[in-house]
Amino acid sequence: MRKEVVLITGANGEIGHGLISHFAENEKTHILALDVMPLDDDLRSKCERFIQGDILDQMLLGRLVAEYEIRTIYHLASILSTKAEYNPETAHRVNVEGTLNLLRLAVEQATWQGKPVKFLYPSSIAVYGLPDIATKNASGKIKEEIWCQPTTMYGCNKLYCEQLGRYYTKYYRQLAADKNPIGIDFRAIRFPGLISAVTTPTGGTSDYCPEMLHHAAMGKEYRCFVRPDTQLPFMVMPDAIKALLELEKADQSNLSNLVYNVTSFNPSAQEFYDIVIKAFPNADITFEPDIARQGIVDTWPADVDDSAATTDWGWRPDFDQERAFNEYLLPAVKERYL
Ligand code: SER
């Protein structure tokens, strides 16, 4: 008998950390964790098995199919937006070909099991591409179907993989004579910038908020790479984990979309600074905008409309801006670093 597991790729990333901790604390889920980097020791014991390997390694993925019954996949592995710009073709391989490999694995598993495999996919506000700052400032909350003209390789990859998910869910092998109706159940969330109290992101462009907070708490200087007036939607990690889990559990018949915006609060970098400096009055933070990275952030929306998620699966963040700082971020980073 093959063991029933939930597969988490990119397990050692920020969302992976939150997701594995949640499963270990709240549910008796057997986790099969995969990452190119070693998994942090405290997470290893929480997993049924950790495999250090690459999602581009088809032999490895093939062996997983043979060994495990994978009911749900959280495909978190990805190269984020800033890092992707330094080697766009490599990012494309990891973000697109890697996702294609996982979609194929999901279809194969579904065929074995005789029922669709759930495929949870973190997409991003990077799929949006507003043409200029005036349009960004005038656009308010952006709905899922507009301004999908990304300017980054990462944004292009995420947008295309959403489409691949739709294809594998609805149209896979649509001309085959032996057309198998069992496919995958793809569900994606377009995350805003994420802020965790216990980890820091690597290679993103919304990183200025979490970096500012963690540097201030560690007593390290921070040069913020965007202008003070820069505005993006954000969310704390516990709400990101909650969103993934709630979308996974949602009744398929209530889902009118395959892709949903979610958000919580959207401070300007100046507002974020004001909160951080109040909590850490000696923090050494200055604004030194990097024109290129600023250019990317300026194409991302100042806010997103997440009403479809609210209507279809009851989405509501637990943490608004005040709760996020006062009940989660500030107490946790103070305890961590002081
Ligand atoms: N946080 C991501 C990034 O900055 C966006 O999804 O790349």
mmCIF file of C-alpha atoms and ligand atoms in Angstrom:
data_model
loop_
_atom_site.group_PDB
_atom_site.id
_atom_site.type_symbol
_atom_site.label_atom_id
_atom_site.label_comp_id
_atom_site.label_asym_id
_atom_site.label_seq_id
_atom_site.Cartn_x
_atom_site.Cartn_y
_atom_site.Cartn_z
ATOM 1 C CA MET A 1 0.000 0.000 0.000
ATOM 2 C CA ARG A 2 1.317 3.423 -0.888
ATOM 3 C CA LYS A 3 1.207 5.909 1.953
ATOM 4 C CA GLU A 4 -1.226 8.815 1.643
ATOM 5 C CA VAL A 5 0.592 12.161 1.827
ATOM 6 C CA VAL A 6 0.321 15.856 1.135
ATOM 7 C CA LEU A 7 3.206 17.006 -1.070
ATOM 8 C CA ILE A 8 4.751 20.403 -0.327
ATOM 9 C CA THR A 9 7.331 21.719 -2.788
ATOM 10 C CA GLY A 10 9.511 24.674 -1.798
ATOM 11 C CA ALA A 11 9.051 23.353 1.740
ATOM 12 C CA ASN A 12 11.918 25.388 3.152
ATOM 13 C CA GLY A 13 10.508 28.695 1.915
ATOM 14 C CA GLU A 14 8.473 31.115 3.998
ATOM 15 C CA ILE A 15 5.047 29.694 3.165
ATOM 16 C CA GLY A 16 6.415 26.147 3.509
ATOM 17 C CA HIS A 17 7.536 26.912 7.049
ATOM 18 C CA GLY A 18 4.108 28.219 7.995
ATOM 19 C CA LEU A 19 2.241 25.404 6.305
ATOM 20 C CA ILE A 20 4.328 22.569 7.787
ATOM 21 C CA SER A 21 4.057 24.079 11.268
ATOM 22 C CA HIS A 22 0.304 24.364 10.871
ATOM 23 C CA PHE A 23 -0.133 20.769 9.742
ATOM 24 C CA ALA A 24 2.111 19.477 12.512
ATOM 25 C CA GLU A 25 0.261 21.409 15.215
ATOM 26 C CA ASN A 26 -3.323 21.051 14.050
ATOM 27 C CA GLU A 27 -3.825 18.123 11.740
ATOM 28 C CA LYS A 28 -2.596 14.575 11.459
ATOM 29 C CA THR A 29 -1.332 15.102 7.938
ATOM 30 C CA HIS A 30 1.576 13.095 6.580
ATOM 31 C CA ILE A 31 3.790 15.590 4.809
ATOM 32 C CA LEU A 32 6.133 14.741 1.991
ATOM 33 C CA ALA A 33 8.399 17.779 1.792
ATOM 34 C CA LEU A 34 10.615 18.675 -1.153
ATOM 35 C CA ASP A 35 13.136 21.502 -1.513
ATOM 36 C CA VAL A 36 16.434 22.109 -3.299
ATOM 37 C CA MET A 37 17.847 23.381 -0.016
ATOM 38 C CA PRO A 38 18.106 21.335 3.186
ATOM 39 C CA LEU A 39 15.022 21.621 5.363
ATOM 40 C CA ASP A 40 15.491 23.441 8.672
ATOM 41 C CA ASP A 41 15.935 20.927 11.497
ATOM 42 C CA ASP A 42 12.864 22.022 13.453
ATOM 43 C CA LEU A 43 10.673 21.258 10.418
ATOM 44 C CA ARG A 44 12.201 17.914 9.499
ATOM 45 C CA SER A 45 10.712 16.087 12.454
ATOM 46 C CA LYS A 46 7.282 17.417 11.502
ATOM 47 C CA CYS A 47 7.365 15.718 8.101
ATOM 48 C CA GLU A 48 6.795 12.119 7.129
ATOM 49 C CA ARG A 49 9.758 12.503 4.822
ATOM 50 C CA PHE A 50 11.943 15.272 3.439
ATOM 51 C CA ILE A 51 13.634 14.923 0.082
ATOM 52 C CA GLN A 52 16.323 17.365 -0.972
ATOM 53 C CA GLY A 53 15.860 17.617 -4.698
ATOM 54 C CA ASP A 54 14.866 19.657 -7.695
ATOM 55 C CA ILE A 55 11.366 19.939 -9.196
ATOM 56 C CA LEU A 56 13.103 19.815 -12.591
ATOM 57 C CA ASP A 57 14.293 16.273 -11.815
ATOM 58 C CA GLN A 58 11.655 14.166 -13.546
ATOM 59 C CA MET A 59 13.185 10.899 -12.331
ATOM 60 C CA LEU A 60 12.782 12.059 -8.763
ATOM 61 C CA LEU A 61 9.162 13.079 -9.329
ATOM 62 C CA GLY A 62 8.503 9.739 -11.031
ATOM 63 C CA ARG A 63 9.767 7.900 -7.959
ATOM 64 C CA LEU A 64 7.419 9.918 -5.753
ATOM 65 C CA VAL A 65 4.465 8.808 -7.863
ATOM 66 C CA ALA A 66 5.512 5.193 -7.419
ATOM 67 C CA GLU A 67 6.012 5.456 -3.673
ATOM 68 C CA TYR A 68 3.219 7.690 -2.430
ATOM 69 C CA GLU A 69 -0.455 8.378 -2.842
ATOM 70 C CA ILE A 70 -0.438 12.140 -3.168
ATOM 71 C CA ARG A 71 -3.905 13.556 -2.490
ATOM 72 C CA THR A 72 -3.034 17.242 -2.359
ATOM 73 C CA ILE A 73 -0.110 19.261 -3.678
ATOM 74 C CA TYR A 74 0.974 22.638 -2.355
ATOM 75 C CA HIS A 75 3.360 23.699 -5.086
ATOM 76 C CA LEU A 76 5.257 26.525 -3.404
ATOM 77 C CA ALA A 77 8.678 26.244 -5.076
ATOM 78 C CA SER A 78 9.482 29.342 -7.088
ATOM 79 C CA ILE A 79 12.133 31.959 -7.845
ATOM 80 C CA LEU A 80 10.766 35.340 -6.709
ATOM 81 C CA SER A 81 10.548 38.515 -8.746
ATOM 82 C CA THR A 82 13.836 40.308 -8.055
ATOM 83 C CA LYS A 83 15.975 37.177 -8.175
ATOM 84 C CA ALA A 84 14.235 36.086 -11.385
ATOM 85 C CA GLU A 85 15.336 39.277 -13.166
ATOM 86 C CA TYR A 86 18.991 38.343 -12.668
ATOM 87 C CA ASN A 87 18.548 35.130 -14.630
ATOM 88 C CA PRO A 88 15.178 35.186 -16.363
ATOM 89 C CA GLU A 89 15.632 31.967 -18.336
ATOM 90 C CA THR A 90 16.588 29.966 -15.244
ATOM 91 C CA ALA A 91 13.593 31.463 -13.448
ATOM 92 C CA HIS A 92 11.405 30.384 -16.348
ATOM 93 C CA ARG A 93 12.687 26.837 -16.088
ATOM 94 C CA VAL A 94 12.042 26.600 -12.369
ATOM 95 C CA ASN A 95 8.782 28.543 -12.299
ATOM 96 C CA VAL A 96 7.162 27.203 -15.483
ATOM 97 C CA GLU A 97 8.794 23.875 -16.345
ATOM 98 C CA GLY A 98 8.864 22.983 -12.657
ATOM 99 C CA THR A 99 5.147 23.700 -12.379
ATOM 100 C CA LEU A 100 4.449 21.721 -15.535
ATOM 101 C CA ASN A 101 6.263 18.734 -13.998
ATOM 102 C CA LEU A 102 4.107 18.979 -10.889
ATOM 103 C CA LEU A 103 0.912 19.310 -12.933
ATOM 104 C CA ARG A 104 1.864 16.185 -14.837
ATOM 105 C CA LEU A 105 2.570 14.385 -11.568
ATOM 106 C CA ALA A 106 -0.855 15.471 -10.302
ATOM 107 C CA VAL A 107 -2.637 14.132 -13.378
ATOM 108 C CA GLU A 108 -0.811 10.833 -13.091
ATOM 109 C CA GLN A 109 -1.741 10.539 -9.434
ATOM 110 C CA ALA A 110 -5.358 11.401 -10.218
ATOM 111 C CA THR A 111 -5.496 8.636 -12.801
ATOM 112 C CA TRP A 112 -4.170 6.092 -10.285
ATOM 113 C CA GLN A 113 -6.548 7.240 -7.599
ATOM 114 C CA GLY A 114 -9.612 7.647 -9.799
ATOM 115 C CA LYS A 115 -10.304 11.129 -8.451
ATOM 116 C CA PRO A 116 -8.951 14.628 -8.987
ATOM 117 C CA VAL A 117 -5.866 15.642 -7.046
ATOM 118 C CA LYS A 118 -6.063 19.068 -5.443
ATOM 119 C CA PHE A 119 -3.348 21.421 -6.617
ATOM 120 C CA LEU A 120 -2.876 24.562 -4.514
ATOM 121 C CA TYR A 121 -0.825 27.227 -6.224
ATOM 122 C CA PRO A 122 0.440 30.519 -4.779
ATOM 123 C CA SER A 123 0.261 33.113 -7.518
ATOM 124 C CA SER A 124 1.032 36.771 -6.921
ATOM 125 C CA ILE A 125 0.196 40.439 -7.366
ATOM 126 C CA ALA A 126 3.166 40.317 -9.760
ATOM 127 C CA VAL A 127 0.770 39.079 -12.474
ATOM 128 C CA TYR A 128 -0.540 42.646 -12.676
ATOM 129 C CA GLY A 129 1.250 45.290 -14.665
ATOM 130 C CA LEU A 130 -0.090 48.821 -14.401
ATOM 131 C CA PRO A 131 1.322 51.061 -17.114
ATOM 132 C CA ASP A 132 2.298 54.026 -14.928
ATOM 133 C CA ILE A 133 2.082 55.413 -11.421
ATOM 134 C CA ALA A 134 -0.837 57.723 -12.282
ATOM 135 C CA THR A 135 -2.898 54.709 -13.387
ATOM 136 C CA LYS A 136 -1.827 52.810 -10.270
ATOM 137 C CA ASN A 137 -2.902 55.668 -8.010
ATOM 138 C CA ALA A 138 -6.214 56.059 -9.829
ATOM 139 C CA SER A 139 -7.119 52.364 -10.028
ATOM 140 C CA GLY A 140 -8.111 51.540 -6.447
ATOM 141 C CA LYS A 141 -8.836 47.874 -5.796
ATOM 142 C CA ILE A 142 -7.895 45.755 -8.805
ATOM 143 C CA LYS A 143 -10.060 42.794 -9.781
ATOM 144 C CA GLU A 144 -8.579 39.516 -10.983
ATOM 145 C CA GLU A 145 -9.299 39.976 -14.676
ATOM 146 C CA ILE A 146 -7.819 43.410 -15.341
ATOM 147 C CA TRP A 147 -4.277 44.757 -15.887
ATOM 148 C CA CYS A 148 -2.825 41.277 -16.336
ATOM 149 C CA GLN A 149 0.189 42.545 -18.267
ATOM 150 C CA PRO A 150 3.154 41.668 -16.051
ATOM 151 C CA THR A 151 6.519 43.328 -16.574
ATOM 152 C CA THR A 152 8.657 40.777 -14.713
ATOM 153 C CA MET A 153 9.662 37.239 -15.685
ATOM 154 C CA TYR A 154 8.219 36.056 -12.351
ATOM 155 C CA GLY A 155 4.885 37.786 -13.077
ATOM 156 C CA CYS A 156 4.763 36.278 -16.588
ATOM 157 C CA ASN A 157 5.545 32.839 -15.123
ATOM 158 C CA LYS A 158 2.829 33.070 -12.468
ATOM 159 C CA LEU A 159 0.205 34.279 -14.928
ATOM 160 C CA TYR A 160 1.024 31.538 -17.409
ATOM 161 C CA CYS A 161 1.028 28.839 -14.725
ATOM 162 C CA GLU A 162 -2.451 29.955 -13.680
ATOM 163 C CA GLN A 163 -3.459 29.293 -17.290
ATOM 164 C CA LEU A 164 -1.721 25.913 -17.245
ATOM 165 C CA GLY A 165 -3.672 25.055 -14.114
ATOM 166 C CA ARG A 166 -6.893 25.930 -15.913
ATOM 167 C CA TYR A 167 -5.850 23.832 -18.894
ATOM 168 C CA TYR A 168 -5.010 20.784 -16.750
ATOM 169 C CA THR A 169 -8.259 21.150 -14.837
ATOM 170 C CA LYS A 170 -10.609 21.602 -17.767
ATOM 171 C CA TYR A 171 -9.005 20.737 -21.105
ATOM 172 C CA TYR A 172 -6.138 18.289 -20.607
ATOM 173 C CA ARG A 173 -5.898 15.865 -23.571
ATOM 174 C CA GLN A 174 -9.195 17.184 -24.891
ATOM 175 C CA LEU A 175 -8.758 15.452 -28.259
ATOM 176 C CA ALA A 176 -7.620 12.064 -26.990
ATOM 177 C CA ALA A 177 -9.891 9.162 -27.934
ATOM 178 C CA ASP A 178 -9.413 7.611 -24.499
ATOM 179 C CA LYS A 179 -10.047 10.957 -22.881
ATOM 180 C CA ASN A 180 -9.833 10.464 -19.159
ATOM 181 C CA PRO A 181 -12.242 12.725 -17.281
ATOM 182 C CA ILE A 182 -10.192 12.504 -14.093
ATOM 183 C CA GLY A 183 -7.872 15.462 -13.921
ATOM 184 C CA ILE A 184 -6.773 17.919 -11.329
ATOM 185 C CA ASP A 185 -8.549 20.411 -9.126
ATOM 186 C CA PHE A 186 -6.379 23.514 -9.485
ATOM 187 C CA ARG A 187 -6.891 26.396 -7.053
ATOM 188 C CA ALA A 188 -4.708 29.500 -7.010
ATOM 189 C CA ILE A 189 -4.349 32.485 -4.740
ATOM 190 C CA ARG A 190 -2.762 35.727 -5.880
ATOM 191 C CA PHE A 191 -0.903 36.687 -2.738
ATOM 192 C CA PRO A 192 0.035 40.255 -1.870
ATOM 193 C CA GLY A 193 3.397 40.905 -0.192
ATOM 194 C CA LEU A 194 3.729 38.534 2.753
ATOM 195 C CA ILE A 195 5.218 39.391 6.141
ATOM 196 C CA SER A 196 6.290 36.733 8.606
ATOM 197 C CA ALA A 197 7.610 37.278 12.120
ATOM 198 C CA VAL A 198 9.758 34.147 11.970
ATOM 199 C CA THR A 199 11.279 34.094 8.494
ATOM 200 C CA THR A 200 12.443 36.638 5.915
ATOM 201 C CA PRO A 201 11.872 36.385 2.176
ATOM 202 C CA THR A 202 14.620 35.865 -0.356
ATOM 203 C CA GLY A 203 14.666 37.604 -3.685
ATOM 204 C CA GLY A 204 11.257 39.303 -3.782
ATOM 205 C CA THR A 205 10.406 42.909 -4.578
ATOM 206 C CA SER A 206 7.850 43.377 -1.812
ATOM 207 C CA ASP A 207 10.645 42.480 0.624
ATOM 208 C CA TYR A 208 11.189 46.067 1.816
ATOM 209 C CA CYS A 209 8.467 45.772 4.478
ATOM 210 C CA PRO A 210 9.592 42.517 6.100
ATOM 211 C CA GLU A 211 13.255 43.527 5.729
ATOM 212 C CA MET A 212 12.657 46.894 7.422
ATOM 213 C CA LEU A 213 10.950 45.221 10.362
ATOM 214 C CA HIS A 214 13.495 42.434 10.852
ATOM 215 C CA HIS A 215 16.511 44.747 10.420
ATOM 216 C CA ALA A 216 15.078 47.200 12.972
ATOM 217 C CA ALA A 217 14.414 44.394 15.448
ATOM 218 C CA MET A 218 17.967 43.070 14.992
ATOM 219 C CA GLY A 219 19.458 46.552 15.414
ATOM 220 C CA LYS A 220 20.858 46.495 11.870
ATOM 221 C CA GLU A 221 20.784 49.463 9.496
ATOM 222 C CA TYR A 222 18.332 49.274 6.601
ATOM 223 C CA ARG A 223 18.334 51.113 3.293
ATOM 224 C CA CYS A 224 14.807 50.900 1.968
ATOM 225 C CA PHE A 225 14.847 50.409 -1.803
ATOM 226 C CA VAL A 226 11.514 52.132 -2.535
ATOM 227 C CA ARG A 227 10.151 55.675 -2.105
ATOM 228 C CA PRO A 228 8.178 56.489 1.077
ATOM 229 C CA ASP A 229 4.934 56.945 -0.905
ATOM 230 C CA THR A 230 5.114 53.399 -2.352
ATOM 231 C CA GLN A 231 1.974 51.415 -1.678
ATOM 232 C CA LEU A 232 1.328 47.683 -2.060
ATOM 233 C CA PRO A 233 -1.140 45.252 -0.512
ATOM 234 C CA PHE A 234 0.261 43.063 2.277
ATOM 235 C CA MET A 235 -0.768 40.244 4.543
ATOM 236 C CA VAL A 236 0.806 38.460 7.496
ATOM 237 C CA MET A 237 1.894 34.836 7.125
ATOM 238 C CA PRO A 238 -0.766 33.294 9.417
ATOM 239 C CA ASP A 239 -3.439 34.776 7.130
ATOM 240 C CA ALA A 240 -1.634 33.481 4.023
ATOM 241 C CA ILE A 241 -1.632 29.968 5.501
ATOM 242 C CA LYS A 242 -5.279 30.338 6.485
ATOM 243 C CA ALA A 243 -6.170 31.410 2.931
ATOM 244 C CA LEU A 244 -4.471 28.362 1.385
ATOM 245 C CA LEU A 245 -6.127 25.978 3.833
ATOM 246 C CA GLU A 246 -9.574 27.525 3.445
ATOM 247 C CA LEU A 247 -9.373 27.482 -0.340
ATOM 248 C CA GLU A 248 -8.263 23.838 -0.184
ATOM 249 C CA LYS A 249 -11.284 22.957 1.936
ATOM 250 C CA ALA A 250 -13.809 25.000 -0.046
ATOM 251 C CA ASP A 251 -16.630 23.138 -1.731
ATOM 252 C CA GLN A 252 -15.778 22.953 -5.431
ATOM 253 C CA SER A 253 -19.353 23.827 -6.397
ATOM 254 C CA ASN A 254 -18.955 27.239 -4.724
ATOM 255 C CA LEU A 255 -15.841 28.168 -6.667
ATOM 256 C CA SER A 256 -16.620 30.390 -9.631
ATOM 257 C CA ASN A 257 -12.920 31.084 -10.324
ATOM 258 C CA LEU A 258 -9.718 29.098 -10.353
ATOM 259 C CA VAL A 259 -7.710 32.120 -9.239
ATOM 260 C CA TYR A 260 -8.493 34.479 -6.352
ATOM 261 C CA ASN A 261 -7.057 37.726 -4.996
ATOM 262 C CA VAL A 262 -6.669 37.967 -1.241
ATOM 263 C CA THR A 263 -5.432 40.886 0.814
ATOM 264 C CA SER A 264 -5.448 42.418 4.246
ATOM 265 C CA PHE A 265 -3.904 45.922 4.519
ATOM 266 C CA ASN A 266 -1.921 48.229 2.256
ATOM 267 C CA PRO A 267 0.322 50.706 4.057
ATOM 268 C CA SER A 268 2.674 53.044 2.242
ATOM 269 C CA ALA A 269 6.364 52.437 2.943
ATOM 270 C CA GLN A 270 6.271 55.645 5.032
ATOM 271 C CA GLU A 271 3.391 54.319 7.177
ATOM 272 C CA PHE A 272 5.255 51.069 7.618
ATOM 273 C CA TYR A 273 8.359 53.028 8.621
ATOM 274 C CA ASP A 274 6.371 55.093 11.160
ATOM 275 C CA ILE A 275 5.099 51.944 12.880
ATOM 276 C CA VAL A 276 8.539 50.301 12.913
ATOM 277 C CA ILE A 277 10.330 53.410 14.218
ATOM 278 C CA LYS A 278 7.769 53.796 16.993
ATOM 279 C CA ALA A 279 8.425 50.214 18.095
ATOM 280 C CA PHE A 280 12.208 50.475 17.649
ATOM 281 C CA PRO A 281 13.100 54.167 18.195
ATOM 282 C CA ASN A 282 16.835 53.601 17.627
ATOM 283 C CA ALA A 283 16.357 51.867 14.283
ATOM 284 C CA ASP A 284 18.634 53.142 11.516
ATOM 285 C CA ILE A 285 16.356 53.199 8.447
ATOM 286 C CA THR A 286 16.732 55.473 5.440
ATOM 287 C CA PHE A 287 15.002 55.589 2.079
ATOM 288 C CA GLU A 288 17.384 55.011 -0.837
ATOM 289 C CA PRO A 289 15.145 54.067 -3.763
ATOM 290 C CA ASP A 290 16.558 51.714 -6.354
ATOM 291 C CA ILE A 291 15.126 52.936 -9.654
ATOM 292 C CA ALA A 292 14.812 49.493 -11.217
ATOM 293 C CA ARG A 293 13.164 47.752 -8.268
ATOM 294 C CA GLN A 294 10.956 50.800 -7.699
ATOM 295 C CA GLY A 295 9.918 50.471 -11.336
ATOM 296 C CA ILE A 296 8.666 46.939 -10.679
ATOM 297 C CA VAL A 297 6.726 47.904 -7.557
ATOM 298 C CA ASP A 298 5.158 50.837 -9.408
ATOM 299 C CA THR A 299 3.530 48.384 -11.838
ATOM 300 C CA TRP A 300 1.964 46.348 -9.021
ATOM 301 C CA PRO A 301 -1.422 47.463 -7.667
ATOM 302 C CA ALA A 302 -1.750 49.626 -4.564
ATOM 303 C CA ASP A 303 -4.675 47.423 -3.550
ATOM 304 C CA VAL A 304 -6.592 44.396 -4.812
ATOM 305 C CA ASP A 305 -10.265 43.471 -4.746
ATOM 306 C CA ASP A 306 -10.698 40.167 -2.912
ATOM 307 C CA SER A 307 -14.502 40.143 -2.899
ATOM 308 C CA ALA A 308 -14.691 37.017 -5.098
ATOM 309 C CA ALA A 309 -12.776 35.056 -2.429
ATOM 310 C CA THR A 310 -15.098 36.436 0.239
ATOM 311 C CA THR A 311 -18.219 35.504 -1.719
ATOM 312 C CA ASP A 312 -17.094 32.066 -2.901
ATOM 313 C CA TRP A 313 -15.246 30.625 0.089
ATOM 314 C CA GLY A 314 -15.845 33.075 2.927
ATOM 315 C CA TRP A 315 -12.383 34.641 2.898
ATOM 316 C CA ARG A 316 -11.678 37.188 5.641
ATOM 317 C CA PRO A 317 -8.227 37.932 7.072
ATOM 318 C CA ASP A 318 -7.839 37.545 10.852
ATOM 319 C CA PHE A 319 -5.271 40.355 11.006
ATOM 320 C CA ASP A 320 -5.970 43.916 9.932
ATOM 321 C CA GLN A 321 -3.042 46.343 10.066
ATOM 322 C CA GLU A 322 -3.364 47.094 13.766
ATOM 323 C CA ARG A 323 -3.720 43.484 14.868
ATOM 324 C CA ALA A 324 -0.981 42.410 12.469
ATOM 325 C CA PHE A 325 1.565 44.667 14.175
ATOM 326 C CA ASN A 326 0.353 44.699 17.750
ATOM 327 C CA GLU A 327 -0.654 41.082 18.195
ATOM 328 C CA TYR A 328 1.635 39.252 15.780
ATOM 329 C CA LEU A 329 4.621 40.989 14.192
ATOM 330 C CA LEU A 330 5.959 43.273 16.927
ATOM 331 C CA PRO A 331 5.640 40.899 19.907
ATOM 332 C CA ALA A 332 7.084 38.009 17.896
ATOM 333 C CA VAL A 333 10.096 39.837 16.436
ATOM 334 C CA LYS A 334 10.876 41.428 19.802
ATOM 335 C CA GLU A 335 10.905 38.017 21.430
ATOM 336 C CA ARG A 336 12.959 36.576 18.610
ATOM 337 C CA TYR A 337 15.754 39.120 18.505
ATOM 338 C CA LEU A 338 15.917 40.861 21.885
HETATM 339 N N1 SER B 1 6.515 38.736 -2.794
HETATM 340 C C1 SER B 1 6.704 38.409 -4.174
HETATM 341 C C2 SER B 1 7.880 39.122 -4.729
HETATM 342 O O1 SER B 1 8.174 40.187 -4.264
HETATM 343 C C3 SER B 1 5.513 38.782 -4.972
HETATM 344 O O2 SER B 1 4.686 37.700 -5.005
HETATM 345 O O3 SER B 1 8.467 38.638 -5.646
#
